[in-house]
């Protein structure tokens, strides 16, 4: 798709040699206190290896969105450790964590989160401009071309279809050449044909240039684009499936619901 570049992030502590792009070790997350505390994650240990596509699935309330938020540094842990590209998030100051998220993590959400008054190109450029580090025009051109939206770069979100808006959101996530992209139900607001197009884009970013994607989804057909599926139940990992098919994922989810 486009060439990844090595870069350093200011104010980060020294990284250890990572086992994967993202590592979670005995991660616990509780909301509330004392007897009323809700355990969203209960000792999750997982590695998301560089250049792989992982889908995270489970019943409603299983902790899958909380896992994504904690892994991305969007929520604090009750205990445990998260490392991104070998950097322990708990060692970072608030400013350093913001810098790491900006430079090394991309986000794609169901709601697109585009600025209505800006063009597609300006939306892609915005995060870097706000950080005071504008992306090179050639980099923006390359990522718009990679997601198939170059001919719509001058259009505002209201002039784009849902699938085109999600392509812009993916371009925005990719323009920093992150170590990992976290996608939270990226096809939830799209029809089946457009969903396939978006999933092919994410799959292509993993295959070339070797991005790491972690995607929360409820759709077995979406999960079938991944290299593996990680299943959660009651805040714990309840299994995983390599080289998934939609039928195999659906069967696993049905079995989990029967056991609940």
mmCIF file of C-alpha atoms in Angstrom:
data_model
loop_
_atom_site.group_PDB
_atom_site.id
_atom_site.type_symbol
_atom_site.label_atom_id
_atom_site.label_comp_id
_atom_site.label_asym_id
_atom_site.label_seq_id
_atom_site.Cartn_x
_atom_site.Cartn_y
_atom_site.Cartn_z
ATOM 1 C CA UNK A 1 0.000 0.000 0.000
ATOM 2 C CA UNK A 2 2.599 2.541 1.056
ATOM 3 C CA UNK A 3 6.022 2.408 2.679
ATOM 4 C CA UNK A 4 6.310 2.366 6.442
ATOM 5 C CA UNK A 5 8.966 4.581 8.021
ATOM 6 C CA UNK A 6 10.860 4.131 11.248
ATOM 7 C CA UNK A 7 10.488 7.039 13.656
ATOM 8 C CA UNK A 8 11.061 7.806 17.292
ATOM 9 C CA UNK A 9 8.686 9.374 19.755
ATOM 10 C CA UNK A 10 9.902 12.056 22.144
ATOM 11 C CA UNK A 11 9.672 11.533 25.902
ATOM 12 C CA UNK A 12 9.098 7.783 25.756
ATOM 13 C CA UNK A 13 11.052 5.573 28.173
ATOM 14 C CA UNK A 14 13.392 3.027 26.591
ATOM 15 C CA UNK A 15 11.471 0.185 24.993
ATOM 16 C CA UNK A 16 12.186 -3.430 25.742
ATOM 17 C CA UNK A 17 12.398 -5.905 22.889
ATOM 18 C CA UNK A 18 8.712 -6.575 22.215
ATOM 19 C CA UNK A 19 7.193 -10.009 21.732
ATOM 20 C CA UNK A 20 4.494 -8.322 19.702
ATOM 21 C CA UNK A 21 3.136 -4.946 18.668
ATOM 22 C CA UNK A 22 0.855 -5.012 21.732
ATOM 23 C CA UNK A 23 1.252 -7.085 24.889
ATOM 24 C CA UNK A 24 -1.171 -7.387 27.805
ATOM 25 C CA UNK A 25 -0.011 -9.074 31.018
ATOM 26 C CA UNK A 26 -2.507 -9.944 33.763
ATOM 27 C CA UNK A 27 -4.658 -6.953 32.941
ATOM 28 C CA UNK A 28 -7.453 -6.212 35.391
ATOM 29 C CA UNK A 29 -9.983 -3.426 35.011
ATOM 30 C CA UNK A 30 -12.687 -2.654 37.537
ATOM 31 C CA UNK A 31 -15.301 0.081 37.501
ATOM 32 C CA UNK A 32 -16.692 1.303 40.796
ATOM 33 C CA UNK A 33 -15.473 0.493 44.280
ATOM 34 C CA UNK A 34 -15.879 -2.073 47.054
ATOM 35 C CA UNK A 35 -18.932 -4.324 46.857
ATOM 36 C CA UNK A 36 -20.328 -2.487 43.838
ATOM 37 C CA UNK A 37 -17.228 -2.896 41.683
ATOM 38 C CA UNK A 38 -17.725 -4.357 38.217
ATOM 39 C CA UNK A 39 -14.869 -6.471 36.878
ATOM 40 C CA UNK A 40 -14.656 -5.687 33.172
ATOM 41 C CA UNK A 41 -11.324 -7.490 32.717
ATOM 42 C CA UNK A 42 -10.124 -10.202 35.066
ATOM 43 C CA UNK A 43 -6.504 -11.113 34.395
ATOM 44 C CA UNK A 44 -6.210 -10.925 30.602
ATOM 45 C CA UNK A 45 -2.849 -11.904 29.127
ATOM 46 C CA UNK A 46 -2.507 -11.670 25.345
ATOM 47 C CA UNK A 47 0.001 -10.807 22.642
ATOM 48 C CA UNK A 48 -0.907 -9.210 19.323
ATOM 49 C CA UNK A 49 2.027 -9.984 17.079
ATOM 50 C CA UNK A 50 3.416 -7.521 14.578
ATOM 51 C CA UNK A 51 1.915 -7.853 11.122
ATOM 52 C CA UNK A 52 -1.172 -9.790 12.208
ATOM 53 C CA UNK A 53 -4.909 -9.152 12.183
ATOM 54 C CA UNK A 54 -6.788 -10.177 15.338
ATOM 55 C CA UNK A 55 -10.536 -10.011 15.872
ATOM 56 C CA UNK A 56 -11.799 -9.763 19.453
ATOM 57 C CA UNK A 57 -15.258 -11.206 20.040
ATOM 58 C CA UNK A 58 -17.590 -12.203 22.824
ATOM 59 C CA UNK A 59 -21.089 -11.729 24.205
ATOM 60 C CA UNK A 60 -22.326 -8.300 25.231
ATOM 61 C CA UNK A 61 -20.577 -7.317 28.461
ATOM 62 C CA UNK A 62 -17.688 -9.728 27.921
ATOM 63 C CA UNK A 63 -15.084 -6.948 28.118
ATOM 64 C CA UNK A 64 -14.021 -6.730 24.480
ATOM 65 C CA UNK A 65 -14.375 -2.948 24.152
ATOM 66 C CA UNK A 66 -12.708 -2.443 27.520
ATOM 67 C CA UNK A 67 -9.800 -4.609 26.346
ATOM 68 C CA UNK A 68 -9.384 -2.412 23.280
ATOM 69 C CA UNK A 69 -9.547 0.801 25.310
ATOM 70 C CA UNK A 70 -6.996 -0.436 27.835
ATOM 71 C CA UNK A 71 -4.674 -1.804 25.151
ATOM 72 C CA UNK A 72 -4.788 1.540 23.333
ATOM 73 C CA UNK A 73 -4.101 3.599 26.450
ATOM 74 C CA UNK A 74 -7.559 5.190 26.370
ATOM 75 C CA UNK A 75 -8.434 3.814 29.807
ATOM 76 C CA UNK A 76 -6.319 3.159 32.884
ATOM 77 C CA UNK A 77 -5.764 -0.306 34.322
ATOM 78 C CA UNK A 78 -6.688 -1.411 37.801
ATOM 79 C CA UNK A 79 -3.621 -3.639 37.681
ATOM 80 C CA UNK A 80 -1.408 -5.400 35.164
ATOM 81 C CA UNK A 81 0.676 -4.104 32.290
ATOM 82 C CA UNK A 82 0.208 -3.059 28.668
ATOM 83 C CA UNK A 83 3.106 -2.540 26.262
ATOM 84 C CA UNK A 84 2.860 -0.998 22.812
ATOM 85 C CA UNK A 85 5.934 -1.502 20.620
ATOM 86 C CA UNK A 86 7.812 -2.475 23.777
ATOM 87 C CA UNK A 87 6.868 0.681 25.692
ATOM 88 C CA UNK A 88 5.062 0.136 29.013
ATOM 89 C CA UNK A 89 2.085 2.482 29.089
ATOM 90 C CA UNK A 90 2.048 2.719 32.876
ATOM 91 C CA UNK A 91 5.564 4.212 32.782
ATOM 92 C CA UNK A 92 4.408 7.176 30.706
ATOM 93 C CA UNK A 93 3.305 10.603 31.861
ATOM 94 C CA UNK A 94 -0.012 11.892 30.546
ATOM 95 C CA UNK A 95 1.801 13.971 27.922
ATOM 96 C CA UNK A 96 4.017 11.082 26.823
ATOM 97 C CA UNK A 97 1.005 8.782 26.565
ATOM 98 C CA UNK A 98 -0.741 11.338 24.345
ATOM 99 C CA UNK A 99 2.342 11.496 22.120
ATOM 100 C CA UNK A 100 2.558 7.707 21.889
ATOM 101 C CA UNK A 101 -1.112 7.405 20.926
ATOM 102 C CA UNK A 102 -0.690 10.144 18.342
ATOM 103 C CA UNK A 103 2.443 8.705 16.733
ATOM 104 C CA UNK A 104 2.204 4.949 17.176
ATOM 105 C CA UNK A 105 -1.483 4.057 17.376
ATOM 106 C CA UNK A 106 -4.275 4.489 14.831
ATOM 107 C CA UNK A 107 -7.973 4.366 15.622
ATOM 108 C CA UNK A 108 -10.988 3.467 13.485
ATOM 109 C CA UNK A 109 -14.457 3.695 15.018
ATOM 110 C CA UNK A 110 -17.972 2.769 13.945
ATOM 111 C CA UNK A 111 -19.046 6.437 13.979
ATOM 112 C CA UNK A 112 -16.224 7.606 11.640
ATOM 113 C CA UNK A 113 -15.570 10.713 13.828
ATOM 114 C CA UNK A 114 -14.871 13.022 10.896
ATOM 115 C CA UNK A 115 -15.079 16.833 11.157
ATOM 116 C CA UNK A 116 -18.081 17.849 8.994
ATOM 117 C CA UNK A 117 -16.626 21.193 7.886
ATOM 118 C CA UNK A 118 -13.356 19.707 6.626
ATOM 119 C CA UNK A 119 -12.659 17.904 3.374
ATOM 120 C CA UNK A 120 -11.546 14.292 3.311
ATOM 121 C CA UNK A 121 -7.948 15.392 2.831
ATOM 122 C CA UNK A 122 -8.146 17.889 5.698
ATOM 123 C CA UNK A 123 -9.638 15.253 7.991
ATOM 124 C CA UNK A 124 -6.711 12.955 7.215
ATOM 125 C CA UNK A 125 -4.232 15.770 7.857
ATOM 126 C CA UNK A 126 -5.905 17.127 11.004
ATOM 127 C CA UNK A 127 -4.369 14.973 13.790
ATOM 128 C CA UNK A 128 -0.831 15.704 12.621
ATOM 129 C CA UNK A 129 -1.582 19.411 12.201
ATOM 130 C CA UNK A 130 -3.007 19.624 15.713
ATOM 131 C CA UNK A 131 0.193 18.003 16.965
ATOM 132 C CA UNK A 132 2.263 20.646 15.193
ATOM 133 C CA UNK A 133 3.801 18.042 12.891
ATOM 134 C CA UNK A 134 1.989 18.237 9.531
ATOM 135 C CA UNK A 135 2.226 15.153 7.357
ATOM 136 C CA UNK A 136 4.142 15.502 4.110
ATOM 137 C CA UNK A 137 1.744 16.095 1.194
ATOM 138 C CA UNK A 138 3.174 13.041 -0.564
ATOM 139 C CA UNK A 139 2.314 10.883 2.462
ATOM 140 C CA UNK A 140 -1.263 12.158 2.467
ATOM 141 C CA UNK A 141 -1.542 11.542 -1.274
ATOM 142 C CA UNK A 142 -0.210 8.009 -0.845
ATOM 143 C CA UNK A 143 -2.603 7.021 1.904
ATOM 144 C CA UNK A 144 -5.624 8.540 0.136
ATOM 145 C CA UNK A 145 -4.673 6.570 -2.954
ATOM 146 C CA UNK A 146 -4.136 3.420 -0.902
ATOM 147 C CA UNK A 147 -7.694 3.494 0.481
ATOM 148 C CA UNK A 148 -9.204 4.381 -2.893
ATOM 149 C CA UNK A 149 -10.461 7.835 -1.972
ATOM 150 C CA UNK A 150 -7.992 10.095 -3.820
ATOM 151 C CA UNK A 151 -10.659 11.239 -6.274
ATOM 152 C CA UNK A 152 -12.879 12.354 -3.372
ATOM 153 C CA UNK A 153 -10.177 14.134 -1.360
ATOM 154 C CA UNK A 154 -11.819 17.545 -1.798
ATOM 155 C CA UNK A 155 -15.275 16.427 -0.642
ATOM 156 C CA UNK A 156 -16.716 16.960 2.827
ATOM 157 C CA UNK A 157 -18.177 14.040 4.821
ATOM 158 C CA UNK A 158 -21.756 14.996 3.911
ATOM 159 C CA UNK A 159 -20.815 14.507 0.261
ATOM 160 C CA UNK A 160 -19.457 11.004 0.874
ATOM 161 C CA UNK A 161 -21.157 7.649 1.396
ATOM 162 C CA UNK A 162 -20.747 5.789 4.666
ATOM 163 C CA UNK A 163 -18.142 3.515 3.115
ATOM 164 C CA UNK A 164 -16.216 6.471 1.729
ATOM 165 C CA UNK A 165 -16.278 8.162 5.137
ATOM 166 C CA UNK A 166 -14.868 5.022 6.738
ATOM 167 C CA UNK A 167 -12.131 4.960 4.090
ATOM 168 C CA UNK A 168 -11.227 8.502 5.115
ATOM 169 C CA UNK A 169 -11.138 7.379 8.759
ATOM 170 C CA UNK A 170 -8.825 4.498 7.831
ATOM 171 C CA UNK A 171 -6.580 6.867 5.877
ATOM 172 C CA UNK A 172 -6.419 9.135 8.921
ATOM 173 C CA UNK A 173 -5.404 6.156 11.064
ATOM 174 C CA UNK A 174 -2.720 5.051 8.587
ATOM 175 C CA UNK A 175 -1.086 8.386 7.751
ATOM 176 C CA UNK A 176 1.118 8.349 10.864
ATOM 177 C CA UNK A 177 2.374 4.842 9.952
ATOM 178 C CA UNK A 178 1.395 3.493 13.372
ATOM 179 C CA UNK A 179 2.591 0.331 15.041
ATOM 180 C CA UNK A 180 -0.997 -0.814 15.541
ATOM 181 C CA UNK A 181 -4.502 0.158 14.490
ATOM 182 C CA UNK A 182 -7.367 -0.472 16.901
ATOM 183 C CA UNK A 183 -10.736 -0.772 15.170
ATOM 184 C CA UNK A 184 -13.942 -0.788 17.229
ATOM 185 C CA UNK A 185 -16.849 -2.216 15.191
ATOM 186 C CA UNK A 186 -15.546 -0.483 12.027
ATOM 187 C CA UNK A 187 -18.270 -2.003 9.843
ATOM 188 C CA UNK A 188 -21.151 -1.707 12.298
ATOM 189 C CA UNK A 189 -22.794 1.190 10.442
ATOM 190 C CA UNK A 190 -22.193 -0.146 6.928
ATOM 191 C CA UNK A 191 -24.082 -2.423 4.554
ATOM 192 C CA UNK A 192 -22.642 -5.837 3.732
ATOM 193 C CA UNK A 193 -21.036 -4.833 0.419
ATOM 194 C CA UNK A 194 -19.365 -1.746 1.878
ATOM 195 C CA UNK A 195 -18.318 -3.735 4.951
ATOM 196 C CA UNK A 196 -16.429 -6.173 2.743
ATOM 197 C CA UNK A 197 -14.615 -3.301 1.042
ATOM 198 C CA UNK A 198 -13.541 -1.806 4.370
ATOM 199 C CA UNK A 199 -12.429 -5.179 5.728
ATOM 200 C CA UNK A 200 -10.395 -5.805 2.581
ATOM 201 C CA UNK A 201 -8.634 -2.487 3.194
ATOM 202 C CA UNK A 202 -7.729 -3.494 6.748
ATOM 203 C CA UNK A 203 -6.654 -6.945 5.544
ATOM 204 C CA UNK A 204 -4.523 -5.318 2.853
ATOM 205 C CA UNK A 205 -2.838 -3.030 5.365
ATOM 206 C CA UNK A 206 -1.803 -6.100 7.353
ATOM 207 C CA UNK A 207 -0.536 -7.989 4.322
ATOM 208 C CA UNK A 208 1.340 -4.959 2.912
ATOM 209 C CA UNK A 209 2.963 -3.013 4.567
ATOM 210 C CA UNK A 210 2.661 -5.330 7.583
ATOM 211 C CA UNK A 211 0.479 -3.293 9.916
ATOM 212 C CA UNK A 212 -0.958 -4.803 13.102
ATOM 213 C CA UNK A 213 -4.746 -4.582 13.423
ATOM 214 C CA UNK A 214 -6.839 -5.388 16.498
ATOM 215 C CA UNK A 215 -10.557 -5.257 15.724
ATOM 216 C CA UNK A 216 -13.550 -5.609 18.031
ATOM 217 C CA UNK A 217 -16.528 -6.996 16.146
ATOM 218 C CA UNK A 218 -19.741 -8.920 16.698
ATOM 219 C CA UNK A 219 -19.911 -10.153 13.085
ATOM 220 C CA UNK A 220 -18.494 -13.619 12.273
ATOM 221 C CA UNK A 221 -18.141 -12.591 8.617
ATOM 222 C CA UNK A 222 -15.941 -9.666 9.627
ATOM 223 C CA UNK A 223 -13.893 -11.866 11.947
ATOM 224 C CA UNK A 224 -13.169 -14.233 9.046
ATOM 225 C CA UNK A 225 -10.840 -11.576 7.571
ATOM 226 C CA UNK A 226 -8.569 -11.902 10.601
ATOM 227 C CA UNK A 227 -5.654 -14.257 11.192
ATOM 228 C CA UNK A 228 -7.132 -15.292 14.517
ATOM 229 C CA UNK A 229 -10.098 -14.586 16.737
ATOM 230 C CA UNK A 230 -9.704 -14.009 20.467
ATOM 231 C CA UNK A 231 -12.870 -14.808 22.437
ATOM 232 C CA UNK A 232 -13.744 -13.151 25.746
ATOM 233 C CA UNK A 233 -16.329 -14.100 28.344
ATOM 234 C CA UNK A 234 -16.834 -12.412 31.706
ATOM 235 C CA UNK A 235 -13.641 -10.409 31.311
ATOM 236 C CA UNK A 236 -11.454 -13.452 30.641
ATOM 237 C CA UNK A 237 -10.074 -15.070 27.510
ATOM 238 C CA UNK A 238 -12.195 -18.126 26.809
ATOM 239 C CA UNK A 239 -10.389 -19.370 23.721
ATOM 240 C CA UNK A 240 -9.054 -18.452 20.327
ATOM 241 C CA UNK A 241 -9.420 -19.610 16.762
ATOM 242 C CA UNK A 242 -6.705 -19.472 14.097
ATOM 243 C CA UNK A 243 -7.463 -19.041 10.384
ATOM 244 C CA UNK A 244 -11.143 -18.475 11.184
ATOM 245 C CA UNK A 245 -14.096 -19.022 8.918
ATOM 246 C CA UNK A 246 -17.420 -17.294 9.468
ATOM 247 C CA UNK A 247 -19.100 -20.630 10.207
ATOM 248 C CA UNK A 248 -16.473 -21.658 12.760
ATOM 249 C CA UNK A 249 -16.703 -18.292 14.519
ATOM 250 C CA UNK A 250 -20.500 -18.429 14.598
ATOM 251 C CA UNK A 251 -20.398 -21.947 16.058
ATOM 252 C CA UNK A 252 -17.983 -20.864 18.789
ATOM 253 C CA UNK A 253 -20.134 -17.861 19.711
ATOM 254 C CA UNK A 254 -23.241 -20.067 19.813
ATOM 255 C CA UNK A 255 -21.481 -22.491 22.132
ATOM 256 C CA UNK A 256 -20.410 -19.635 24.406
ATOM 257 C CA UNK A 257 -23.960 -18.329 24.612
ATOM 258 C CA UNK A 258 -25.250 -21.817 25.405
ATOM 259 C CA UNK A 259 -22.755 -22.120 28.259
ATOM 260 C CA UNK A 260 -23.539 -18.674 29.664
#
